[in-house]
Coordinates of C-alpha atoms in Angstrom, one line a residue:
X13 CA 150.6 -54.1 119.5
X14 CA 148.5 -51.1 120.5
X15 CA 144.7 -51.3 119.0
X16 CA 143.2 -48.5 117.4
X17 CA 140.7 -46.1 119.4
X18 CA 137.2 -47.2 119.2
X19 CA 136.3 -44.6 122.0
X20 CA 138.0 -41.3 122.6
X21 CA 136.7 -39.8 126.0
X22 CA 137.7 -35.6 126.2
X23 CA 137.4 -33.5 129.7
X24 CA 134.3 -35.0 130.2
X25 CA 131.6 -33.9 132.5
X26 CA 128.2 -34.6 133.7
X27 CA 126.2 -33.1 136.2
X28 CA 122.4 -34.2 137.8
X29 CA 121.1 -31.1 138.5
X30 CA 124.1 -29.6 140.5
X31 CA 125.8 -32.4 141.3
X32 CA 128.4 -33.3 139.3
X33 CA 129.0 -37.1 139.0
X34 CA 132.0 -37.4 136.3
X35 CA 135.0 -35.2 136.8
X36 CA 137.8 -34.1 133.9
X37 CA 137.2 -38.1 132.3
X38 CA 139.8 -38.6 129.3
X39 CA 140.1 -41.9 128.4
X40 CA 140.9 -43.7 125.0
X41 CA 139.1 -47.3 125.1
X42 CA 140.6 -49.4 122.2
X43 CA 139.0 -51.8 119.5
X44 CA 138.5 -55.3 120.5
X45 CA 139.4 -55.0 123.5
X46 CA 137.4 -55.7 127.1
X47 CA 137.8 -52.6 129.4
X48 CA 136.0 -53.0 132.9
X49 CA 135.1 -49.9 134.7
X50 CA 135.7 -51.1 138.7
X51 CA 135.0 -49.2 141.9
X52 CA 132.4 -48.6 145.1
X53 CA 128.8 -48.3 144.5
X54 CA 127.6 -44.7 143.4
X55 CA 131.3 -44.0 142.0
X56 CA 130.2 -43.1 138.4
X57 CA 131.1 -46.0 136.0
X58 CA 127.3 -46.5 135.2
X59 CA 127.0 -43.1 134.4
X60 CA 129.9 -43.1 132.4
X61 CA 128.5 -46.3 130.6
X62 CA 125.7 -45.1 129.8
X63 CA 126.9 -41.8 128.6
X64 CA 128.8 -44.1 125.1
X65 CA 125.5 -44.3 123.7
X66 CA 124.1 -41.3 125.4
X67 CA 121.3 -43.3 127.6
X68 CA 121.9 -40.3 130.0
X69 CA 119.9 -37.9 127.8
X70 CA 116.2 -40.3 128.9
X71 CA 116.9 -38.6 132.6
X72 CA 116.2 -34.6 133.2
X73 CA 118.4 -32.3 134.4
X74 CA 121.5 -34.0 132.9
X75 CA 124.1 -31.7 131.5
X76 CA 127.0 -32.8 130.2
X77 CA 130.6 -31.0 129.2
X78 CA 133.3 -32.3 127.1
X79 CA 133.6 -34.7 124.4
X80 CA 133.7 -38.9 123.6
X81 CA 134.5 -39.7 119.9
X82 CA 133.7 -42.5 118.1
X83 CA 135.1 -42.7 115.1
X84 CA 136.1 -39.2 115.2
X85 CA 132.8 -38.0 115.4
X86 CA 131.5 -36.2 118.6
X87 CA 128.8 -38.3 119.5
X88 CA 127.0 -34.9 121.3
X89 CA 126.9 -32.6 118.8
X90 CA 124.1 -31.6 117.4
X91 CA 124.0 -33.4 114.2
X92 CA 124.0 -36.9 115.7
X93 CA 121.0 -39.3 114.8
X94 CA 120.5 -41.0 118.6
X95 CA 119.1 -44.4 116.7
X96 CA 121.6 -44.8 114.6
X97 CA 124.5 -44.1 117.7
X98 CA 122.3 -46.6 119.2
X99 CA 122.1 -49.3 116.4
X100 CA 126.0 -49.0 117.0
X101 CA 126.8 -49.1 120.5
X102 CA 124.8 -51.8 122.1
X103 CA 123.8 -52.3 125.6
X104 CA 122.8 -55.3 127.9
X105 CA 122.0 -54.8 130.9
X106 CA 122.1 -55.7 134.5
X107 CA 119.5 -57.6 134.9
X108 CA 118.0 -59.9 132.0
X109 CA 115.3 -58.1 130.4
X110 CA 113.7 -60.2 127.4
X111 CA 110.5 -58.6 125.2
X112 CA 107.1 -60.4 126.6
X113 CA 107.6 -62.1 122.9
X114 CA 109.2 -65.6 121.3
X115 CA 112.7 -66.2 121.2
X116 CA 112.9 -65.5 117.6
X117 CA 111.0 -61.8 117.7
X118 CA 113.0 -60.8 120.4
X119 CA 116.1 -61.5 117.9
X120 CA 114.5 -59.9 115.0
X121 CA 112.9 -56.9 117.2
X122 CA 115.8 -54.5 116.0
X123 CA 116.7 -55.2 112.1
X124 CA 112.4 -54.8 111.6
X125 CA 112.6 -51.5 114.0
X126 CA 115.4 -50.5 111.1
X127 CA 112.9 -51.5 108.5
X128 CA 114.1 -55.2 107.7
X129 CA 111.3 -57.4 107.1
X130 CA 112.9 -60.0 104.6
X131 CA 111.8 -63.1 106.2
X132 CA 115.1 -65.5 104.8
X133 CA 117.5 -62.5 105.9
X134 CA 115.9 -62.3 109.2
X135 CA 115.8 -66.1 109.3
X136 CA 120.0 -65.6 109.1
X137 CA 120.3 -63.0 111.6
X138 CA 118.3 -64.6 114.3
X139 CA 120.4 -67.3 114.0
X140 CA 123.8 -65.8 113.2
X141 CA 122.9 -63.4 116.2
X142 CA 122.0 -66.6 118.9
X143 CA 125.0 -68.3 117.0
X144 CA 127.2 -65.3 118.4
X145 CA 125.8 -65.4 121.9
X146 CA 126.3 -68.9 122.7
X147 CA 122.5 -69.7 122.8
X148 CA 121.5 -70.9 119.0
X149 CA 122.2 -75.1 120.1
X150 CA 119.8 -74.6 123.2
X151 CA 116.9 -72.8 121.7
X152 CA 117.1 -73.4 117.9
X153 CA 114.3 -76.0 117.8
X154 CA 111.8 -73.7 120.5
X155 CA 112.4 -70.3 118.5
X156 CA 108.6 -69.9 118.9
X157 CA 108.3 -70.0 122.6
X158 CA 108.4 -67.2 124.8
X159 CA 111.4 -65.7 125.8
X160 CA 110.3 -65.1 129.3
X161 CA 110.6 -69.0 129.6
X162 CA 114.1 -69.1 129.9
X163 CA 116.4 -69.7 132.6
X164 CA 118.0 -66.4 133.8
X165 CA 122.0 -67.0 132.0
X166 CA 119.9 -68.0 129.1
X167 CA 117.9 -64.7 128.9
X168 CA 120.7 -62.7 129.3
X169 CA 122.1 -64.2 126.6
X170 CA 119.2 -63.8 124.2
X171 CA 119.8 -60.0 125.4
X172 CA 123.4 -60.0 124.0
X173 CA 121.9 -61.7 120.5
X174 CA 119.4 -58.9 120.3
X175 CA 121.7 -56.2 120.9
X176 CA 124.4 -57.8 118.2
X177 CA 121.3 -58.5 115.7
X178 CA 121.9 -54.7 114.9
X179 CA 125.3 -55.4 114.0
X180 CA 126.9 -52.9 116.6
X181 CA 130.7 -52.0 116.4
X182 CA 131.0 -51.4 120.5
X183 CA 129.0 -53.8 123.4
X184 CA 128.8 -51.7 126.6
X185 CA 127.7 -54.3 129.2
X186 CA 126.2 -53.2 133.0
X187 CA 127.0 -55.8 135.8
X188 CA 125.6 -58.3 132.8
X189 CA 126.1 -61.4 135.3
X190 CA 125.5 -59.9 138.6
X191 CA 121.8 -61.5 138.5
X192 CA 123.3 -64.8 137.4
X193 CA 124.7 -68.3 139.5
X194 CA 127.7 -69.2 138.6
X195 CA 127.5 -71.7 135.9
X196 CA 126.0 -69.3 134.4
X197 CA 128.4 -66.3 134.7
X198 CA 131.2 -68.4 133.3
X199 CA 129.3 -69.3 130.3
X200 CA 128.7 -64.9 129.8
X201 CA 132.4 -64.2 130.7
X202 CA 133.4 -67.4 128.3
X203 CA 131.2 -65.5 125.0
X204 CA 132.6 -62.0 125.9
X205 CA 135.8 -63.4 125.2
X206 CA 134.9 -64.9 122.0
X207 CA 133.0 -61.5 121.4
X208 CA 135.9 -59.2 121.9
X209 CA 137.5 -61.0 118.6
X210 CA 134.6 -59.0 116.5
X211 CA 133.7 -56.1 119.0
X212 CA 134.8 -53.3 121.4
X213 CA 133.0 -54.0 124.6
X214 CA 133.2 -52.0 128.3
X215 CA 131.8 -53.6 131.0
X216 CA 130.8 -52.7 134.5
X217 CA 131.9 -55.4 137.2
X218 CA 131.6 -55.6 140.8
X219 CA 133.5 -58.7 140.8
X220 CA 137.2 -58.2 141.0
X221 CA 137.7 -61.6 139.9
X222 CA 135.7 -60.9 137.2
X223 CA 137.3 -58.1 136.2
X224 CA 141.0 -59.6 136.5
X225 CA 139.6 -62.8 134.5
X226 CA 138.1 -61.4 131.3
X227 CA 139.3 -57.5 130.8
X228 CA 142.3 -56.0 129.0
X229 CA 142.3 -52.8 130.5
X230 CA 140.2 -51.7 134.1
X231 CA 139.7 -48.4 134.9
X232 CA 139.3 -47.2 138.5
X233 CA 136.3 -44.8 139.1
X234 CA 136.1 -43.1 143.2
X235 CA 133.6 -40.3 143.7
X236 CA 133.1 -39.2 140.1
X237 CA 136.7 -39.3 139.2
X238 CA 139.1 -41.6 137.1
X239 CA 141.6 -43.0 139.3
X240 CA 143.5 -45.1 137.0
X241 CA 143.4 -46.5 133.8
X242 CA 146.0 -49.0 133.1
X243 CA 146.4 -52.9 131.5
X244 CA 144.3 -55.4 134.1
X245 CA 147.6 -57.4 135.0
X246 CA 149.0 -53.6 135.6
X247 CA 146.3 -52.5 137.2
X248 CA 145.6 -55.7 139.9
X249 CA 149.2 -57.0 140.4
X250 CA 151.0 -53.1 140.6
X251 CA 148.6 -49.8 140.7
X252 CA 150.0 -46.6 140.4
X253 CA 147.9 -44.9 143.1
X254 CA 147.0 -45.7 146.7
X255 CA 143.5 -45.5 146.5
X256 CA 143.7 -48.5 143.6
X257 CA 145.5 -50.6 145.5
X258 CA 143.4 -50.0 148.9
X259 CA 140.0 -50.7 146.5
X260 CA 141.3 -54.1 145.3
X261 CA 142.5 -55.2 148.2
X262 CA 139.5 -54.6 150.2
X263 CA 140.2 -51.8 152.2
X264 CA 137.1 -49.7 151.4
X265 CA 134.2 -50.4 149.0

């Protein structure tokens, strides 16, 4: 059964200044589904993250060509509200990166940004939220304390229940466990599977393993361009292209 779209990617382009770092990308990325963007350092998948909820436009002298529709609208053109794009497309990022606040505020720090301050509803989304990221049984009785004092898989996490306390439709996630031990990145790539039953999420990985383990689809990025795109058992166990096959099996990168 094929998914519907959540992402449609169109000749897209993006330059820093001159140089262009993503080539002629078309891509559809479906709903509910993991996708993993793999390849070398410096290869573009970042960029290409980053460019779903348009986190490209904080840097100068980016330009970007082409289209990505979400829900049929192109999330470039003019009309757009950023925020809102935003408050649907959430991000975590590589490294943990909690608000110098409690546990609870850093939960509730987008729905009172978007101008909730209903203290019962707020009271259900910090929980639903840390409910959703795996987190709610080890903090629910310290909601007061500061985030900062938590151990590093458990800050991450309280990233991934602030950025679903917006109630986002797509989760793009940068090397989300690449700061983490190990007991720690199973318990990440254990919730993105439970995640992916609710949301859309693209994730940058490193870690073939990783990739291989939790993703649907992987998509190959080499010097700006998309290699391949293919399902992850496709992709790993038969690649269509040469330079696939030498990434995974260790050849370069």
């Amino acid at each position: 059964m094929v998914n519907p779209i959540a992402i449609s990617v169109k000749k897209l382009d993006l330059y820093y200044g001159e140089k262009q770092a993503l080539k002629n990308i078309d891509m559809n990325i479906e709903e509910r589904t993991v996708t993993a963007l793999i390849g070398p350092s410096g290869c573009g998948k970042s960029t290409f993250l980053r460019t779903i909820n348009r986190m490209n436009d904080l840097i100068p002298n980016v330009r970007i060509e082409g289209e990505i529709l979400i829900n049929e609208t192109d999330i470039y053109s003019d009309d757009v509200d950023v925020e809102m794009l935003r408050k649907r497309v959430g991000m975590v990022f590589q490294s943990p990166n909690p608000f110098p606040k409690s546990i609870y505020d850093n939960v509730a720090y987008g729905p009172r940004i978007h101008g909730l301050s209903n203290k019962k509803k707020l009271d259900e989304i910090v929980e639903r939220s840390l409910r959703g990221a795996a987190l709610w049984d080890e903090v629910k009785d310290r909601l007061k304390d500061r985030a900062t004092g938590l151990s590093g898989g458990q800050q991450q996490r309280l990233c991934i229940a602030r950025a679903l306390a917006v109630e986002p439709d797509i989760l793009l996630m940068d090397e989300p466990t690449s700061a983490l031990d190990p007991i720690s990145t199973l318990k990440i790539e254990e919730l993105v599977q439970e995640l992916k039953k609710n949301y859309t999420i693209v994730i940058v990985t490193h870690n073939m393993q990783q990739a291989a383990r939790i993703s649907d689809k992987t998509a190959f990025f080499l010097n700006g361009d998309l290699i391949e795109y293919n399902d992850t058992d496709k992709l790993f166990s038969n690649p269509d292209h040469q330079q696939t096959e030498d990434y995974i099996t260790g050849r370069f990168g």
